[in-house]
Coordinates of C-alpha atoms in Angstrom, one line a residue:
Chain A
M1 CA 96.7 4.6 33.7
M2 CA 93.7 1.8 33.7
E3 CA 91.5 5.1 35.4
L4 CA 91.8 7.1 33.2
W5 CA 91.3 4.4 30.6
N6 CA 88.3 3.5 32.4
E7 CA 86.8 6.8 32.8
L8 CA 87.0 7.7 29.2
L9 CA 85.6 4.5 28.9
T10 CA 82.3 5.8 31.2
F11 CA 82.2 8.8 29.4
F12 CA 82.5 8.0 25.7
S13 CA 79.7 5.1 26.6
S14 CA 77.5 7.7 28.8
E15 CA 74.5 9.5 28.0
K16 CA 76.2 12.8 27.9
L17 CA 77.9 12.3 24.8
L18 CA 74.7 10.7 23.3
G19 CA 73.3 13.5 23.2
I20 CA 76.3 16.3 22.4
T21 CA 76.6 14.1 19.5
R22 CA 72.4 14.3 19.1
M23 CA 73.2 18.1 19.3
I24 CA 75.2 18.2 17.1
L25 CA 74.0 16.6 14.4
L26 CA 70.6 18.4 15.0
L27 CA 72.3 22.0 15.0
L28 CA 74.0 20.1 11.1
I29 CA 70.5 19.2 10.5
G30 CA 69.1 22.2 11.2
Y31 CA 71.3 24.5 9.5
A32 CA 71.5 22.8 6.4
L33 CA 67.5 22.4 6.2
A34 CA 67.1 26.5 6.9
K35 CA 69.4 27.2 4.0
L36 CA 67.2 24.5 1.8
V37 CA 63.8 25.7 2.9
S38 CA 64.7 29.5 2.8
S39 CA 66.5 29.8 -1.2
S40 CA 63.7 27.3 -2.5
L41 CA 61.1 29.6 -0.5
V42 CA 62.7 32.7 -2.4
K43 CA 63.1 30.5 -5.8
M44 CA 59.3 30.3 -5.4
M45 CA 58.3 33.5 -4.4
S46 CA 61.0 35.9 -6.7
K47 CA 58.3 35.8 -9.4
R48 CA 55.4 36.6 -7.6
S49 CA 56.6 39.0 -4.7
D50 CA 58.7 41.9 -4.6
L51 CA 62.3 41.9 -3.0
H52 CA 61.5 43.3 0.9
Q53 CA 59.0 40.3 1.0
V54 CA 61.7 37.7 -0.4
M55 CA 63.9 39.4 1.8
L56 CA 61.9 38.7 4.6
V57 CA 60.2 35.3 4.2
K58 CA 64.4 34.1 3.6
R59 CA 65.5 35.8 7.0
G60 CA 62.1 34.5 9.2
S61 CA 62.1 30.8 7.6
Y62 CA 65.8 30.6 8.1
Y63 CA 65.8 31.6 11.4
L64 CA 62.6 29.7 12.5
I65 CA 63.8 26.6 11.6
L66 CA 67.6 27.5 13.1
S67 CA 66.1 28.2 16.3
I68 CA 63.5 25.3 16.3
F69 CA 66.9 23.0 16.2
A70 CA 69.0 24.9 18.4
I71 CA 66.3 24.8 21.0
S72 CA 66.0 21.0 20.5
A73 CA 69.7 20.8 20.7
L74 CA 69.6 22.7 23.8
H75 CA 67.0 20.0 25.1
Q76 CA 69.2 16.9 24.2
L77 CA 72.1 18.5 26.4
G78 CA 69.8 18.4 29.7
F79 CA 68.0 21.8 29.2
D80 CA 64.9 22.6 31.0
L81 CA 63.4 25.3 28.2
S82 CA 61.1 26.4 31.1
V83 CA 63.6 27.2 32.7
L84 CA 65.6 29.0 29.9
L85 CA 62.8 30.7 28.4
G86 CA 61.7 32.0 32.4
A87 CA 65.5 33.3 32.7
A88 CA 65.5 34.9 29.2
G89 CA 62.3 36.5 30.1
I90 CA 64.3 38.2 32.9
L91 CA 67.2 38.8 31.0
S92 CA 65.1 40.6 28.4
V93 CA 63.5 43.3 31.0
A94 CA 66.9 43.6 32.0
L95 CA 68.3 43.9 28.3
G96 CA 65.6 45.9 27.7
F97 CA 66.5 49.0 30.4
A98 CA 70.1 48.3 29.0
S99 CA 69.3 49.1 25.5
Q100 CA 66.1 51.1 25.6
T101 CA 67.6 52.5 22.3
S102 CA 68.1 49.3 20.5
A103 CA 64.6 47.7 21.6
S104 CA 62.7 51.2 20.0
N105 CA 64.9 50.5 16.8
L106 CA 63.8 46.7 16.8
I107 CA 60.3 48.1 17.9
S108 CA 60.5 50.6 14.8
G109 CA 61.8 47.8 12.7
L110 CA 58.8 45.5 13.3
F111 CA 56.4 48.7 12.2
L112 CA 58.0 49.4 9.5
M113 CA 57.7 45.7 8.5
A114 CA 54.3 46.0 8.9
E115 CA 53.6 49.2 7.2
R116 CA 55.9 48.9 4.5
P117 CA 56.4 52.9 3.5
F118 CA 58.6 51.5 1.3
S119 CA 60.0 48.0 0.1
V120 CA 63.5 47.0 -1.0
G121 CA 65.2 48.5 -4.3
D122 CA 62.9 51.8 -4.0
V123 CA 64.5 55.2 -3.7
I124 CA 63.1 57.0 -0.8
R125 CA 63.8 60.3 1.0
A126 CA 64.9 60.7 4.8
G127 CA 66.0 64.1 6.2
T128 CA 68.8 65.7 3.7
T129 CA 69.7 61.7 2.0
T130 CA 68.4 60.0 -0.8
G131 CA 68.8 56.6 -2.2
E132 CA 67.7 53.3 -3.2
V133 CA 66.8 51.1 0.3
L134 CA 68.9 47.6 0.3
S135 CA 68.0 46.0 2.9
I136 CA 65.0 46.7 5.7
D137 CA 65.9 45.1 9.1
L138 CA 65.0 45.1 12.6
L139 CA 67.2 47.8 13.7
S140 CA 68.0 49.9 10.6
V141 CA 67.3 50.4 6.9
K142 CA 70.6 50.4 4.9
L143 CA 71.0 53.2 1.5
R144 CA 73.0 53.6 -1.2
T145 CA 72.8 57.3 -1.9
F146 CA 73.7 58.0 -5.7
D147 CA 77.3 58.8 -5.0
N148 CA 77.9 55.1 -4.0
L149 CA 77.9 55.7 -0.5
F150 CA 76.5 53.4 1.8
V151 CA 74.0 54.7 4.8
R152 CA 72.6 53.1 7.8
I153 CA 69.1 54.4 9.1
P154 CA 68.1 53.8 12.7
N155 CA 64.8 52.3 12.1
E156 CA 63.3 54.8 15.2
T157 CA 64.3 58.1 13.0
L158 CA 62.6 56.6 10.3
I159 CA 59.6 56.1 12.4
K160 CA 60.0 59.7 13.7
S161 CA 60.4 61.8 10.5
D162 CA 59.1 62.6 7.4
V163 CA 60.0 59.5 5.0
T164 CA 59.0 60.4 0.7
T165 CA 59.0 57.3 -1.3
L166 CA 60.6 58.4 -4.6
T167 CA 59.2 55.4 -6.7
R168 CA 56.1 54.4 -5.3
F169 CA 53.4 55.6 -8.0
P170 CA 54.9 54.7 -11.6
I171 CA 54.1 58.3 -12.9
R172 CA 56.1 61.5 -11.0
R173 CA 55.6 64.9 -11.8
I174 CA 58.0 67.3 -12.9
D175 CA 57.4 71.7 -11.2
L176 CA 58.7 73.8 -14.0
L177 CA 60.5 77.1 -12.4
I178 CA 59.6 79.7 -15.4
R179 CA 60.4 83.6 -15.3
V180 CA 59.5 85.9 -18.8
S181 CA 59.7 89.4 -18.9
F182 CA 57.2 91.7 -17.8
K183 CA 56.8 92.8 -21.5
E184 CA 55.5 89.4 -23.2
N185 CA 51.9 88.2 -23.9
L186 CA 51.5 85.4 -21.1
K187 CA 48.8 83.8 -23.6
R188 CA 51.7 82.9 -26.2
V189 CA 54.0 81.6 -23.4
R190 CA 51.5 79.4 -21.9
K191 CA 51.4 78.3 -25.7
V192 CA 54.8 78.1 -26.5
L193 CA 55.1 76.3 -23.5
D194 CA 52.4 73.8 -24.2
A195 CA 53.6 73.1 -28.0
V196 CA 56.8 72.1 -26.2
A197 CA 55.8 69.7 -23.8
D198 CA 53.5 67.8 -26.7
N199 CA 56.5 67.7 -28.7
N200 CA 58.3 66.0 -26.0
P201 CA 57.5 62.0 -26.4
L202 CA 58.8 61.4 -22.4
C203 CA 56.0 64.0 -21.3
L204 CA 52.8 62.5 -21.0
E205 CA 50.0 63.6 -22.7
E206 CA 47.4 62.5 -19.6
P207 CA 47.6 63.7 -17.2
K208 CA 47.9 67.4 -19.0
P209 CA 50.6 70.0 -18.0
V210 CA 49.4 72.0 -14.9
Y211 CA 49.6 75.9 -15.5
I212 CA 50.3 78.2 -12.2
F213 CA 50.8 81.5 -12.7
K214 CA 52.9 82.2 -9.9
G215 CA 53.0 86.5 -9.6
F216 CA 55.0 89.2 -10.1
G217 CA 58.5 88.7 -9.6
E218 CA 61.8 91.2 -8.3
S219 CA 62.1 91.1 -12.4
S220 CA 59.9 88.7 -14.3
M221 CA 56.4 87.2 -14.3
D222 CA 57.0 83.6 -12.5
I223 CA 55.3 80.3 -14.1
Q224 CA 55.4 77.2 -12.6
Y225 CA 54.5 74.7 -15.5
C226 CA 54.1 70.7 -14.5
V227 CA 54.7 68.1 -16.9
W228 CA 54.6 64.4 -15.9
A229 CA 56.9 61.8 -16.2
K230 CA 57.3 58.0 -16.7
K231 CA 59.4 57.9 -12.7
E232 CA 62.0 56.1 -14.7
N233 CA 62.3 58.7 -17.1
Y234 CA 61.9 61.2 -14.7
L235 CA 65.2 63.0 -14.8
D236 CA 66.1 62.7 -18.5
L237 CA 62.8 64.8 -19.5
K238 CA 63.9 67.3 -16.6
N239 CA 67.2 67.9 -18.2
Q240 CA 65.8 67.5 -22.2
I241 CA 62.6 70.3 -21.2
Y242 CA 64.6 72.9 -19.8
E243 CA 66.8 73.0 -22.7
D244 CA 63.9 72.5 -24.9
I245 CA 62.5 75.3 -23.7
M246 CA 65.4 77.6 -24.2
H247 CA 65.3 76.9 -27.3
A248 CA 61.2 77.4 -28.0
F249 CA 61.9 80.8 -26.1
E250 CA 64.5 81.2 -28.4
E251 CA 62.2 80.9 -31.6
A252 CA 59.6 82.9 -30.5
E253 CA 61.5 85.6 -29.1
I254 CA 60.3 85.6 -25.7
E255 CA 63.2 86.6 -23.3
I256 CA 63.9 85.1 -20.0
P257 CA 65.3 88.2 -17.9
Y258 CA 67.8 88.3 -15.4
P259 CA 67.5 90.3 -12.4
H260 CA 68.2 94.2 -12.9
R261 CA 67.3 97.3 -11.4
T262 CA 67.6 100.3 -13.0
F263 CA 69.3 104.1 -11.8
Y264 CA 66.8 107.2 -12.8
T265 CA 69.4 110.6 -11.9
E266 CA 67.2 113.9 -12.4
N267 CA 70.1 115.0 -14.3
P268 CA 71.7 112.5 -17.1
F269 CA 74.9 114.2 -16.6
S270 CA 75.3 115.0 -13.1
V271 CA 76.7 112.5 -11.8
P272 CA 80.5 112.5 -14.1
F273 CA 80.1 116.4 -13.5
A274 CA 79.8 115.8 -10.0
A275 CA 82.5 113.4 -9.8
K276 CA 85.2 115.6 -11.6
Q277 CA 84.5 118.5 -8.9
A278 CA 84.3 118.5 -5.1
P279 CA 82.2 115.5 -3.1
E280 CA 79.8 118.4 -1.8
G281 CA 79.0 119.2 -5.0
L282 CA 77.3 115.4 -6.5
E283 CA 74.1 116.5 -7.4
K284 CA 71.1 114.6 -5.4
T285 CA 70.2 111.4 -7.1
N286 CA 66.9 108.8 -7.2
N287 CA 67.9 105.3 -6.8
T288 CA 65.0 103.8 -7.9
E289 CA 64.2 99.6 -8.1
T290 CA 61.9 99.2 -11.5
N291 CA 60.5 95.8 -12.7
D292 CA 61.3 96.2 -15.7
Chain V
M1 CA 74.1 55.1 -56.0
T2 CA 70.9 53.1 -56.0
K3 CA 67.7 54.7 -54.9
K4 CA 64.3 52.4 -54.4
N5 CA 61.2 54.3 -53.7
S6 CA 58.0 52.4 -53.1
T7 CA 54.6 53.3 -52.8
S8 CA 53.3 49.6 -53.5
A9 CA 56.4 47.6 -52.0
S10 CA 57.4 46.9 -48.4
W11 CA 59.8 48.7 -46.5
W12 CA 60.5 46.0 -44.5
N13 CA 61.4 43.2 -47.0
Q14 CA 65.7 41.4 -47.2
S15 CA 68.3 43.5 -48.5
H16 CA 71.8 43.0 -49.0
I17 CA 74.5 45.6 -47.6
E18 CA 78.4 44.7 -49.2
Q19 CA 81.3 44.7 -46.8
H20 CA 82.0 48.1 -45.4
H21 CA 79.0 49.8 -46.9
G22 CA 75.7 51.2 -45.6
K23 CA 71.9 51.9 -46.7
L24 CA 70.0 54.8 -45.5
W25 CA 65.9 53.8 -45.4
R26 CA 63.7 57.1 -44.8
I27 CA 60.3 56.2 -44.0
G28 CA 58.0 58.6 -42.9
T29 CA 60.1 61.2 -39.8
L30 CA 62.7 58.5 -39.2
S31 CA 65.9 58.4 -40.9
L32 CA 68.2 54.6 -40.5
L33 CA 71.4 53.9 -41.7
V34 CA 72.4 50.3 -41.4
R35 CA 76.2 49.3 -41.8
C36 CA 77.7 46.2 -42.5
L37 CA 81.5 45.4 -41.1
P38 CA 83.4 42.5 -41.1
N39 CA 82.7 42.1 -37.6
E40 CA 79.7 44.1 -36.7
W41 CA 76.6 45.8 -37.4
Q42 CA 76.1 49.3 -37.0
I43 CA 72.7 51.1 -36.3
A44 CA 71.8 54.4 -36.2
Y45 CA 68.8 57.0 -36.7
S46 CA 67.3 60.3 -36.0
R47 CA 64.1 62.1 -37.0
K48 CA 63.1 64.7 -38.3
N49 CA 59.7 66.8 -38.0
E50 CA 56.8 65.9 -39.3
S51 CA 57.0 69.2 -41.7
E52 CA 60.0 68.0 -43.0
S53 CA 59.2 64.7 -44.1
D54 CA 57.1 63.2 -46.6
L55 CA 54.6 61.0 -44.1
F56 CA 53.1 59.3 -47.2
K57 CA 56.0 58.1 -48.7
W58 CA 59.9 55.8 -47.8
N59 CA 62.7 55.4 -49.8
V60 CA 65.9 53.3 -49.5
S61 CA 69.6 54.4 -51.0
D62 CA 73.0 53.3 -50.7
S63 CA 75.0 55.5 -47.8
D64 CA 78.5 56.6 -47.4
Q65 CA 77.4 58.6 -43.9
T66 CA 78.6 57.6 -40.7
P67 CA 76.8 56.6 -37.6
E68 CA 78.1 60.0 -35.9
N69 CA 75.9 62.2 -37.6
F70 CA 73.2 60.7 -36.4
K71 CA 71.3 60.9 -33.0
E72 CA 70.7 57.4 -31.6
Q73 CA 73.7 54.4 -32.4
A74 CA 74.1 51.4 -31.7
R75 CA 76.7 48.6 -32.6
Y76 CA 76.2 44.8 -32.6
V77 CA 79.0 42.4 -32.3
F78 CA 79.5 38.9 -34.6
H79 CA 82.0 36.3 -35.4
E80 CA 81.6 37.5 -39.5
T81 CA 78.9 39.0 -40.6
S82 CA 76.5 38.4 -43.9
G83 CA 75.4 41.1 -45.0
L84 CA 71.9 39.8 -44.8
V85 CA 69.3 42.4 -43.4
S86 CA 65.7 42.2 -42.1
F87 CA 63.3 44.3 -41.3
S88 CA 59.8 43.6 -40.3
P89 CA 56.8 45.4 -39.0
L90 CA 55.5 44.8 -35.3
L91 CA 52.6 46.7 -33.6
A92 CA 53.3 49.0 -30.4
D93 CA 55.0 47.4 -27.1
R94 CA 52.3 49.4 -25.1
P95 CA 48.5 50.0 -25.2
M96 CA 47.4 52.8 -27.8
I97 CA 45.4 55.7 -26.4
C98 CA 43.1 57.3 -29.2
R99 CA 41.0 59.7 -29.4
P100 CA 37.9 61.4 -31.8
R101 CA 38.9 64.6 -33.2
T102 CA 35.6 65.8 -30.9
P103 CA 33.9 63.5 -28.1
F104 CA 31.4 62.5 -29.2
N105 CA 28.3 60.6 -27.0
L106 CA 26.5 57.2 -28.2
T107 CA 23.4 56.3 -27.0
A108 CA 21.9 53.9 -25.1
G109 CA 21.5 50.3 -27.4
E110 CA 23.8 51.7 -30.0
E111 CA 26.5 50.8 -32.0
I112 CA 29.7 52.9 -34.1
T113 CA 33.0 51.8 -36.1
L114 CA 35.7 54.0 -35.3
Y115 CA 38.9 53.5 -37.7
V116 CA 42.5 54.1 -35.7
S117 CA 45.3 54.6 -37.0
T118 CA 48.3 53.9 -34.9
P119 CA 52.4 53.8 -35.7
L120 CA 54.4 50.7 -36.3
W121 CA 57.4 50.0 -34.8
L122 CA 60.9 48.4 -37.2
E123 CA 62.6 45.0 -35.8
I124 CA 65.9 45.2 -37.5
S125 CA 67.7 41.5 -37.8
V126 CA 70.4 40.1 -39.5
G127 CA 72.1 37.0 -41.2
K128 CA 69.8 33.8 -42.7
T129 CA 68.7 32.9 -39.2
Q130 CA 67.4 36.0 -38.8
K131 CA 69.2 37.4 -35.4
K132 CA 67.1 39.9 -34.1
L133 CA 69.3 43.1 -33.0
T134 CA 66.9 46.1 -31.9
E135 CA 63.5 47.4 -32.8
I136 CA 62.6 51.2 -33.1
P137 CA 59.4 52.5 -33.1
I138 CA 59.2 54.4 -36.8
H139 CA 57.3 57.0 -34.9
R140 CA 57.7 57.7 -31.5
P141 CA 54.6 58.2 -29.8
S142 CA 54.2 60.3 -27.1
D143 CA 53.8 57.9 -23.4
T144 CA 51.0 58.6 -21.7
W145 CA 49.0 57.3 -18.4
F146 CA 45.5 56.1 -18.7
G147 CA 43.7 54.8 -15.6
P148 CA 41.3 56.8 -13.1
T149 CA 44.0 58.4 -10.6
T150 CA 47.9 58.8 -11.0
R151 CA 48.2 56.1 -8.6
E152 CA 45.9 53.4 -10.6
G153 CA 46.2 52.9 -14.8
E154 CA 48.3 51.9 -16.9
L155 CA 51.8 53.5 -19.0
C156 CA 50.3 53.7 -22.6
Y157 CA 51.3 55.6 -26.1
A158 CA 49.3 58.6 -27.4
S159 CA 47.9 58.0 -30.8
N160 CA 48.8 61.7 -33.0
T161 CA 46.0 60.9 -35.4
A162 CA 42.3 61.3 -34.5
A163 CA 40.2 57.9 -34.7
R164 CA 37.2 58.7 -37.4
L165 CA 34.2 57.2 -38.1
I166 CA 35.2 57.3 -41.6
L167 CA 37.6 55.2 -42.9
E168 CA 38.3 57.2 -46.1
E169 CA 39.4 60.3 -44.1
L170 CA 42.2 58.2 -42.3
P171 CA 45.2 59.2 -43.8
Q172 CA 46.8 55.6 -44.9
R173 CA 50.6 55.7 -44.4
P174 CA 53.1 52.9 -45.1
H175 CA 54.3 52.8 -41.3
R176 CA 50.5 52.8 -39.7
A177 CA 48.0 49.9 -39.5
V178 CA 44.6 51.0 -38.8
T179 CA 41.5 49.1 -36.5
P180 CA 38.7 49.7 -36.7
V181 CA 37.2 49.3 -32.8
L182 CA 33.6 48.6 -33.0
I183 CA 32.2 50.9 -29.3
R184 CA 28.7 48.9 -28.2
N185 CA 26.5 50.6 -25.6
L186 CA 24.5 48.4 -23.7
A187 CA 23.8 50.1 -20.8
D188 CA 20.7 52.2 -20.4
S189 CA 22.6 55.2 -20.4
V190 CA 24.7 57.4 -22.4
L191 CA 28.0 56.7 -23.4
S192 CA 30.7 59.4 -23.5
I193 CA 33.7 58.4 -25.7
E194 CA 36.7 61.0 -25.4
R195 CA 39.0 58.4 -25.4
L196 CA 39.7 54.4 -26.2
N197 CA 42.4 51.8 -25.2
V198 CA 43.8 50.1 -27.9
P199 CA 45.0 47.2 -26.5
A200 CA 48.5 47.2 -29.5
P201 CA 50.4 44.5 -27.9
L202 CA 47.2 41.5 -27.9
L203 CA 46.8 42.3 -31.7
P204 CA 48.3 40.8 -35.1
L205 CA 49.2 42.4 -37.6
V206 CA 48.1 42.0 -41.4
Q207 CA 48.5 43.3 -44.7
D208 CA 46.0 43.4 -47.4
A209 CA 46.3 43.2 -51.5
D210 CA 47.4 46.9 -51.6
G211 CA 49.8 46.8 -49.3
Q212 CA 48.3 48.8 -46.3
M213 CA 48.9 47.0 -42.7
W214 CA 45.7 46.7 -40.2
T215 CA 44.9 44.5 -37.5
P216 CA 41.6 42.9 -36.9
K217 CA 39.3 44.5 -36.0
V218 CA 38.5 45.1 -31.8
T219 CA 35.2 45.5 -30.2
L220 CA 34.5 47.3 -26.7
T221 CA 31.0 46.3 -25.5
R222 CA 30.2 48.6 -22.3
E223 CA 28.0 46.0 -20.3
K224 CA 24.4 46.6 -18.7
D225 CA 25.4 47.4 -15.2
G226 CA 27.9 50.1 -16.6
D227 CA 30.7 49.3 -14.7
M228 CA 32.6 46.8 -17.1
A229 CA 33.6 46.2 -20.1
G230 CA 34.2 44.0 -22.5
L231 CA 36.7 43.3 -24.9
K232 CA 36.6 41.1 -28.0
I233 CA 39.9 40.9 -30.7
D234 CA 38.2 39.2 -33.6
T235 CA 40.5 36.0 -34.9
K236 CA 40.2 37.2 -38.8
A237 CA 41.6 40.1 -40.7
P238 CA 38.7 42.9 -40.8
K239 CA 36.5 42.9 -44.3
E240 CA 37.9 46.0 -45.0
A241 CA 41.3 44.4 -45.9
S242 CA 41.3 42.5 -49.1
E243 CA 43.3 39.2 -49.4
A244 CA 45.0 40.3 -46.4
K245 CA 47.7 37.9 -44.9
V246 CA 48.9 37.8 -41.7
L247 CA 52.8 39.8 -41.5
R248 CA 53.0 39.5 -37.4
K249 CA 51.1 37.4 -34.5
P250 CA 50.7 39.3 -31.5
R251 CA 53.3 40.3 -29.0
I252 CA 51.1 39.2 -25.7
K253 CA 49.2 36.2 -26.8
T254 CA 45.8 35.7 -25.1
S255 CA 44.2 32.1 -24.3
S256 CA 40.7 33.5 -25.9
G257 CA 40.7 36.4 -27.4
A258 CA 37.5 37.9 -24.9
L259 CA 38.4 39.6 -21.7
I260 CA 36.1 41.7 -19.7
R261 CA 38.1 44.8 -17.8
A262 CA 37.3 47.6 -16.1
F263 CA 35.4 50.7 -17.6
N264 CA 37.7 52.6 -16.7
A265 CA 40.4 50.4 -18.2
V266 CA 38.6 50.2 -21.9
F267 CA 37.1 54.3 -21.7
G268 CA 39.0 55.8 -19.4

């Protein structure tokens, strides 16, 4: 009993206990300080910087302070940090070989953060996924799609493929594909389209709408009419302007054709007559596709 | 049914609406219904085409229409309503881009005054403390982009009336304000004027003795080096507005009335 008591006494008066207490204290202080510094930096930056920068500074400051205190805490326990760093070097090579994909994502993540093709809050299209960027992390970018799904895209994929940032610039162009009948006067059609764009307040006056004649289609003359909108009004204008064009075309009696084919026969009465007769009595028919 | 139609009285005075009743204002293209209920205010409006409206007059009448007959509707709920509704005019919340009827050139050392008409917004507030409910443009101008490229610039409104060299040529409407713009060309080369950026949010709104709305004179100076343009806003009402009184302070306060901007940011 006395031996145990003596051992406990020596343990509590030893340097080891003092080291452990210091380590715990350092970790607690480090955690509190990291939280405090990162949240005050966020408060300071939130007015002047965008979400992405704020998030980067928050995480960077938090992990930097925490790691400094963690290293000091380990030092208190008697760990030789130079050995630890050497071991970390060897470990990182081993880990690098073992986790090539993660390392590649990590490096891609650093490039993404440096290059900043998009920020948190932007809407991007990567491959077939379109969504709002929730966070840009070291390994992946998290998106929220418009049907409210959470999508995680590895950074490596984003570095390798085309990424379109839809909300980078304040204004966007809407390309409208319009088909009119061959009998229409194109100058008149253009005038009607310009009037529609002019009357819609969401459609920007400058840059001016662009009119492109795309060519003669199978059943119509194809026109591309491009109008500009504030990025927030993109969908509203796209929906409104098609409706406006429909009404304007109806008023101006401009025909929007549907695909159709016309069959010409040598004798218009031959087909019903032949159908009543034996099959070999069928008249020769001429099947012609026209543009009208 | 009472009906008030005026060219001299102001459309933005206070008005009292009995509970379960409404009033309909027709100002230019705007038809605005305000209804008072025991616990809520209902505001509804729609717009007609310019060809269908008398742009030079306004009128107000009692109305038993419901908000469903209008394109835009909003409800504002209160513990209790006093029936007091106030309208107040204010200038646009973005700069206005105005064009002369045809572009013209200003030779070196010359200066000219253009008169620009910009649409007004209507602020609706209720009660004795004038709690703001909303603001509505009386005429919704078209959006436009003003800048050298589609990446740089700012979103503005496009004025649908041309800037005039002669004030009398400008149609005077109760729901628009006139801004005299003095353009000075101090550079050695000719200044081609196709469009102008009138900084509406920086301007106060004044009214003259005849009820016409004005803003102080804006001076745009093309500096000698040609790349910069000075923008100066007078502190007083323009000399064309007699016995003018200030109706509204600017939306955005500037420390001084003078600003230096890039040439592109003023003359496009």
